[in-house]
Amino acid sequence: MSDVKIKKEILRFFYENKNEYVSGEEISASLGFSRASLWKHINKLRLDGYLIEAVPHLGYTLKSTPDKMYAYDISRGLTTDIIGKQKIWHYESLKSTNNRAYELAEKGEPEGTLVVAETQTSGKGRLGRKWISPKSGGIYFSLILRPDMESDKVPVITLVAAVSIQRAIKKICDIDAGIKWPNDILIDEKKVCGILCEIKAQPDMVDFLILGVGINVNTPLKKLPAEATSLKNESSRSVSRRKLMRQILTEIEKDYIKMKKEGFISLREECKKLSTVLNKRITVKEYSSSFEGIAKDIDEKGALIVKKKDGSRKRVFSGDVSIR
Ligand code: BT5
């Protein structure tokens, strides 16, 4: 059994017997360990931050758990088939989870592999921008996906993920967030989540795709840019990062499978309903130029359709939108 699996199995005893003592004999017999080996693993969990009390004749009890995104804690109770069901790589600190996931994908790690970090020292936004990733409090993860898909259809993946994450936030925090095309999730015009999709492609087809997500969950506002908010700030209570993470993986899997079967069309209406820009007067910045217009539609390839002042319609595939 791998270390991760052993930790998960031991924790299962504690979670199933909350506030009770579980005898070492019972745990070790059930897992086929010696008592000494169980002791060794209990100590490893303690080093991870689990407060486990041992009382002679009674056994062990779990007093508190650390607020960490350990693989065995994310996968506990996760009912997906692919997403998050391969190896979960957890790091205290990384430059960027997207970079790490890219390296792993190049080495052949399968679809559904997840990279999570407690903090990022060079978290990336689009076009070389930074994603501020304070330690503890935020969720920073990247998923390896290997869709059988043409490269020009990739923008829809970002929108599909935005729909999934919006729904997960609604289910866990009861907050109605909106999607600002193409990759932001906002609450009352403040950014709570950003998505960065990077690909490696053959001439026409996607080789693999890295879906990177950053969410301000319990992050103190003073550590974030002025235009940002956190889920804790909006709901006035701490949010379980692990619970939210599991819900996000569940929603992504559902929507990803749907998208692969039926195309973006199946999620387009939901995406449009949640859009914060449709029917608004906007400015679109594309690299060095910008133009104004009214956001009219999101088409089947995920492009934003903007009606310009002269009445013509422009399809925008990437860019920054601001509402005027
Ligand atoms: C994004 O870019 O919003 C994509 C962010 C993706 C971050 C995830 S974290 C896990 C994975 N690994 C990575 O290295 N990246 C991904 P963009 O639309 O370019 O927005 C970037 C802008 O958002 C910055 O220029 C700031 O204005 C703002 N920003 C930076 N950090 C923020 C934060 N924590 N919360 C809200 N806004 C932030």
Coordinates of C-alpha atoms and ligand atoms in Angstrom, one line a residue:
M1 CA 0.0 0.0 0.0
S2 CA 1.3 3.5 -0.8
D3 CA 1.9 6.0 2.0
V4 CA -1.1 8.1 0.7
K5 CA -3.4 5.1 0.8
I6 CA -2.2 4.0 4.3
K7 CA -2.8 7.5 5.7
K8 CA -6.3 7.6 4.0
E9 CA -7.2 4.2 5.5
I10 CA -6.1 5.2 9.0
L11 CA -7.9 8.5 8.8
R12 CA -11.0 6.6 7.7
F13 CA -11.2 4.9 11.2
F14 CA -11.0 8.3 12.9
Y15 CA -13.6 9.9 10.6
E16 CA -16.0 7.0 11.1
N17 CA -15.6 7.1 14.9
K18 CA -15.6 10.8 15.5
N19 CA -14.8 11.9 19.1
E20 CA -14.3 8.3 20.0
Y21 CA -11.2 6.2 20.8
V22 CA -10.2 3.5 18.3
S23 CA -8.0 0.8 19.6
G24 CA -4.6 0.4 17.9
E25 CA -5.2 -3.3 17.8
E26 CA -8.4 -2.9 15.8
I27 CA -6.8 -0.5 13.2
S28 CA -3.6 -2.6 12.8
A29 CA -5.5 -5.9 12.5
S30 CA -7.8 -4.5 9.9
L31 CA -5.0 -3.0 7.8
G32 CA -2.7 -6.0 8.3
F33 CA 0.0 -3.9 10.1
S34 CA 2.0 -4.6 13.2
R35 CA 1.3 -2.2 16.1
A36 CA 4.8 -0.8 15.6
S37 CA 4.1 0.0 12.0
L38 CA 0.8 1.6 12.9
W39 CA 2.7 3.8 15.4
K40 CA 5.1 4.8 12.7
H41 CA 2.2 5.9 10.4
I42 CA 0.4 7.7 13.2
N43 CA 3.5 9.7 13.7
K44 CA 3.7 10.6 10.0
L45 CA 0.1 11.9 10.2
R46 CA 1.1 13.9 13.3
L47 CA 4.0 15.4 11.3
D48 CA 1.4 16.4 8.7
G49 CA -0.5 18.3 11.4
Y50 CA -3.1 15.9 12.6
L51 CA -3.5 16.1 16.3
I52 CA -3.9 12.4 17.3
E53 CA -4.1 11.6 21.0
A54 CA -3.1 8.2 22.3
V55 CA -4.5 7.0 25.7
P56 CA -3.3 3.7 27.2
H57 CA -6.1 1.0 27.2
L58 CA -8.4 3.3 25.1
G59 CA -6.5 3.8 21.9
Y60 CA -6.3 6.7 19.5
T61 CA -8.5 9.6 18.9
L62 CA -8.3 12.4 16.3
K63 CA -8.5 15.8 18.0
S64 CA -8.1 18.1 15.1
T65 CA -7.1 18.1 11.4
P66 CA -4.9 20.6 9.6
D67 CA -6.3 22.9 7.0
K68 CA -4.3 21.3 4.2
M69 CA -5.2 20.0 0.7
Y70 CA -3.5 16.6 1.2
A71 CA -4.1 14.0 -1.5
Y72 CA -5.8 11.6 0.9
D73 CA -8.1 14.2 2.3
I74 CA -9.2 15.4 -1.1
S75 CA -9.8 11.9 -2.4
R76 CA -11.8 10.9 0.7
G77 CA -15.4 10.6 -0.4
L78 CA -14.6 11.8 -3.9
T79 CA -17.0 10.0 -6.2
T80 CA -15.6 10.9 -9.6
D81 CA -14.3 8.4 -12.1
I82 CA -11.5 10.3 -13.8
I83 CA -11.1 13.8 -12.5
G84 CA -9.0 13.7 -9.4
K85 CA -9.0 9.9 -9.5
Q86 CA -5.5 9.6 -10.8
K87 CA -2.5 10.6 -8.6
I88 CA -3.0 13.8 -6.7
W89 CA 0.3 15.7 -6.3
H90 CA 0.3 17.9 -3.3
Y91 CA 3.0 20.5 -2.6
E92 CA 3.5 23.0 0.2
S93 CA 4.9 25.5 -2.4
L94 CA 5.4 25.5 -6.1
K95 CA 6.3 28.2 -8.6
S96 CA 3.1 27.4 -10.5
T97 CA 0.8 24.3 -10.4
N98 CA 0.3 24.8 -14.2
N99 CA 4.1 24.4 -14.8
R100 CA 4.3 21.3 -12.7
A101 CA 1.2 19.8 -14.3
Y102 CA 2.7 20.5 -17.8
E103 CA 5.9 18.7 -16.9
L104 CA 3.9 15.7 -15.6
A105 CA 1.7 15.7 -18.7
E106 CA 4.8 15.7 -20.9
K107 CA 6.0 12.6 -18.9
G108 CA 2.8 10.9 -19.8
E109 CA 0.7 11.3 -16.6
P110 CA -2.9 10.4 -17.5
E111 CA -6.0 12.5 -17.8
G112 CA -7.5 13.4 -14.4
T113 CA -4.1 13.9 -12.7
L114 CA -4.3 16.7 -10.2
V115 CA -1.6 19.1 -8.9
V116 CA -2.4 21.1 -5.8
A117 CA -0.2 23.6 -3.9
E118 CA -0.8 25.5 -0.6
T119 CA 1.0 28.5 -2.1
Q120 CA 2.6 29.5 -5.4
T121 CA 5.6 31.7 -5.7
S122 CA 5.1 32.6 -9.4
G123 CA 1.4 31.9 -10.0
K124 CA 0.5 32.8 -13.5
G125 CA -2.4 34.7 -15.1
R126 CA -2.8 35.2 -18.8
L127 CA -0.3 37.1 -20.9
G128 CA 2.5 36.9 -18.3
R129 CA 0.3 38.4 -15.5
K130 CA 0.6 37.2 -12.0
W131 CA -1.8 35.3 -9.9
I132 CA -1.3 36.3 -6.2
S133 CA -1.3 33.0 -4.3
P134 CA -1.0 33.6 -0.5
K135 CA -0.3 30.5 1.7
S136 CA -3.3 28.8 3.2
G137 CA -6.7 30.1 2.5
G138 CA -6.7 29.8 -1.3
I139 CA -7.1 26.9 -3.7
Y140 CA -4.5 26.6 -6.4
F141 CA -4.7 23.6 -8.6
S142 CA -4.1 22.3 -12.2
L143 CA -5.7 19.3 -13.9
I144 CA -4.3 17.4 -16.8
L145 CA -6.9 16.8 -19.5
R146 CA -6.4 14.9 -22.7
P147 CA -9.5 15.6 -24.8
D148 CA -9.8 14.4 -28.3
M149 CA -10.3 17.9 -29.6
E150 CA -9.3 20.4 -32.2
S151 CA -7.1 23.1 -30.9
D152 CA -9.4 25.9 -32.0
K153 CA -12.1 24.5 -29.7
V154 CA -10.0 24.9 -26.6
P155 CA -11.5 28.2 -25.4
V156 CA -14.8 26.4 -24.5
I157 CA -12.9 24.4 -21.9
T158 CA -12.3 27.6 -19.9
L159 CA -16.0 28.5 -20.1
V160 CA -17.1 24.9 -19.2
A161 CA -14.8 25.0 -16.1
A162 CA -16.2 28.4 -15.1
V163 CA -19.7 27.0 -15.2
S164 CA -18.6 24.0 -13.1
I165 CA -16.8 26.2 -10.5
Q166 CA -19.7 28.7 -10.3
R167 CA -22.1 25.8 -9.6
A168 CA -19.7 24.3 -7.0
I169 CA -19.5 27.7 -5.2
K170 CA -23.3 27.9 -5.3
K171 CA -23.7 24.4 -3.8
I172 CA -21.1 24.8 -1.1
C173 CA -21.3 28.5 -0.2
D174 CA -24.7 29.4 -1.4
I175 CA -23.2 32.4 -3.3
D176 CA -24.5 33.4 -6.7
A177 CA -21.3 34.3 -8.6
G178 CA -21.1 35.4 -12.2
I179 CA -18.8 34.5 -15.1
K180 CA -16.9 37.3 -16.7
W181 CA -15.9 36.1 -20.2
P182 CA -13.6 34.5 -20.7
N183 CA -12.0 33.3 -17.5
D184 CA -13.0 35.1 -14.4
I185 CA -15.6 34.3 -11.7
L186 CA -16.8 37.4 -10.0
I187 CA -19.0 38.2 -7.0
D188 CA -20.5 41.7 -7.2
E189 CA -17.8 42.7 -9.7
K190 CA -15.0 41.5 -7.6
K191 CA -12.8 38.7 -8.7
V192 CA -12.8 35.5 -6.6
C193 CA -11.5 33.0 -9.2
G194 CA -9.3 33.0 -12.3
I195 CA -8.8 30.2 -14.8
L196 CA -5.8 29.6 -17.0
C197 CA -6.0 27.0 -19.7
E198 CA -2.7 26.1 -21.4
I199 CA -2.3 23.5 -24.1
K200 CA 0.3 21.5 -26.0
A201 CA -1.0 20.8 -29.4
Q202 CA -0.1 19.0 -32.6
P203 CA -0.8 21.0 -35.7
D204 CA -4.6 20.7 -35.3
M205 CA -5.4 18.5 -32.4
V206 CA -4.8 18.9 -28.7
D207 CA -2.1 16.8 -27.3
F208 CA -2.9 17.7 -23.7
L209 CA -4.4 20.6 -21.8
I210 CA -3.7 22.0 -18.4
L211 CA -6.6 23.6 -16.7
G212 CA -5.3 25.8 -13.9
V213 CA -7.7 27.3 -11.3
G214 CA -7.0 29.8 -8.5
I215 CA -9.7 30.6 -6.0
N216 CA -9.6 33.0 -3.0
V217 CA -11.4 30.9 -0.4
N218 CA -10.5 32.0 3.1
T219 CA -7.6 34.3 2.0
P220 CA -7.5 37.6 4.0
L221 CA -8.4 40.5 1.8
K222 CA -5.3 42.4 2.8
K223 CA -3.2 39.8 0.9
L224 CA -5.2 40.2 -2.3
P225 CA -5.3 42.9 -5.0
A226 CA -7.9 45.6 -4.4
E227 CA -10.2 44.3 -7.2
A228 CA -10.4 40.9 -5.5
T229 CA -12.7 39.2 -2.9
S230 CA -12.8 35.9 -1.2
L231 CA -15.5 33.4 -0.5
K232 CA -15.1 33.9 3.2
N233 CA -15.5 37.6 2.9
E234 CA -18.7 37.2 0.8
S235 CA -20.3 34.5 3.0
S236 CA -19.0 35.8 6.4
R237 CA -17.8 32.3 7.4
S238 CA -14.8 30.1 6.7
V239 CA -15.3 27.7 3.8
S240 CA -13.8 24.1 3.8
R241 CA -11.3 24.2 1.0
R242 CA -11.4 20.4 0.7
K243 CA -15.1 20.2 0.5
L244 CA -15.2 22.9 -2.2
M245 CA -12.4 21.1 -4.0
R246 CA -14.3 17.9 -4.1
Q247 CA -17.4 19.6 -5.4
I248 CA -15.4 21.4 -8.1
L249 CA -13.9 18.1 -9.3
T250 CA -17.3 16.5 -9.3
E251 CA -18.9 19.4 -11.3
I252 CA -15.9 19.5 -13.7
E253 CA -16.2 15.8 -14.4
K254 CA -19.9 16.0 -15.1
D255 CA -19.6 19.0 -17.4
Y256 CA -16.5 17.7 -19.1
I257 CA -18.1 14.4 -20.0
K258 CA -21.2 16.3 -21.2
M259 CA -19.1 18.6 -23.3
K260 CA -17.2 15.7 -24.9
K261 CA -20.5 13.9 -25.8
E262 CA -22.7 16.8 -26.8
G263 CA -20.3 19.7 -27.4
F264 CA -20.4 23.1 -25.8
I265 CA -24.0 23.6 -27.0
S266 CA -25.2 21.6 -23.9
L267 CA -23.6 24.1 -21.5
R268 CA -23.8 27.3 -23.6
E269 CA -27.2 28.5 -22.2
E270 CA -26.0 28.0 -18.6
C271 CA -22.8 29.9 -19.4
K272 CA -24.8 32.8 -21.0
K273 CA -27.2 33.0 -18.1
L274 CA -24.3 33.4 -15.7
S275 CA -22.5 35.9 -17.8
T276 CA -21.8 39.3 -16.3
V277 CA -21.0 40.9 -19.7
L278 CA -23.9 40.0 -22.0
N279 CA -26.0 42.9 -23.1
K280 CA -23.6 45.3 -21.5
R281 CA -21.6 48.1 -23.1
I282 CA -18.0 46.9 -22.9
T283 CA -14.5 47.7 -24.0
V284 CA -12.5 44.8 -25.3
K285 CA -8.7 44.9 -25.1
E286 CA -7.0 42.6 -27.5
Y287 CA -3.2 42.7 -27.1
S288 CA -2.3 46.3 -28.1
S289 CA -5.6 47.5 -29.6
S290 CA -9.0 48.0 -28.1
F291 CA -12.6 48.7 -29.2
E292 CA -16.0 49.3 -27.8
G293 CA -19.3 47.7 -28.3
I294 CA -22.2 45.7 -26.8
A295 CA -21.6 42.1 -25.8
K296 CA -24.3 40.2 -27.7
D297 CA -23.7 36.5 -27.5
I298 CA -21.3 33.7 -26.7
D299 CA -21.1 31.4 -29.7
E300 CA -20.7 27.6 -30.0
K301 CA -16.9 27.9 -30.0
G302 CA -16.9 30.1 -26.9
A303 CA -16.2 33.3 -28.7
L304 CA -17.7 36.6 -27.5
I305 CA -19.9 38.3 -30.1
V306 CA -19.6 42.0 -29.8
K307 CA -21.7 44.5 -31.8
K308 CA -19.5 47.4 -32.6
K309 CA -20.6 51.1 -32.9
D310 CA -20.9 50.8 -36.7
G311 CA -23.3 47.9 -36.4
S312 CA -20.9 45.2 -37.4
R313 CA -20.4 42.1 -35.3
K314 CA -17.0 40.9 -34.2
R315 CA -16.1 37.5 -32.8
V316 CA -13.5 37.7 -30.0
F317 CA -11.6 34.6 -29.0
S318 CA -9.4 36.1 -26.3
G319 CA -9.0 39.4 -24.6
D320 CA -9.8 41.5 -21.6
V321 CA -13.3 42.8 -21.2
S322 CA -14.3 45.8 -19.0
I323 CA -17.8 47.0 -18.5
R324 CA -18.3 50.7 -19.3
Ligands
BT5_1 C1 -6.3 34.7 -14.6 O1 -5.5 35.5 -15.4 O2 -7.3 35.1 -13.9 C2 -5.9 33.2 -14.5 C3 -5.4 32.9 -13.1 C4 -5.1 31.4 -13.0 C5 -4.5 31.1 -11.7 C6 -4.3 29.6 -11.5 S1 -3.7 29.2 -9.9 C7 -3.4 27.6 -10.3 C8 -2.8 27.7 -11.7 N1 -1.4 27.8 -11.7 C9 -1.0 29.0 -12.2 O3 0.2 29.4 -12.3 N2 -2.1 29.7 -12.6 C10 -3.3 28.9 -12.4 P1 -5.9 36.9 -15.9 O4 -7.3 37.0 -16.5 O5 -4.8 37.3 -16.7 O6 -5.9 37.7 -14.5 C11 -4.8 38.1 -13.9 C12 -5.1 39.4 -13.0 O7 -6.0 39.0 -11.9 C13 -3.9 40.0 -12.4 O8 -3.3 40.9 -13.3 C14 -4.5 40.8 -11.2 O9 -5.1 42.0 -11.6 C15 -5.7 39.8 -10.8 N3 -5.3 38.9 -9.7 C16 -4.1 38.4 -9.4 N4 -4.2 37.6 -8.3 C17 -5.5 37.6 -7.9 C18 -6.2 37.0 -6.9 N5 -5.6 36.1 -6.1 N6 -7.5 37.2 -6.8 C19 -8.2 38.0 -7.7 N7 -7.5 38.7 -8.7 C20 -6.2 38.5 -8.8

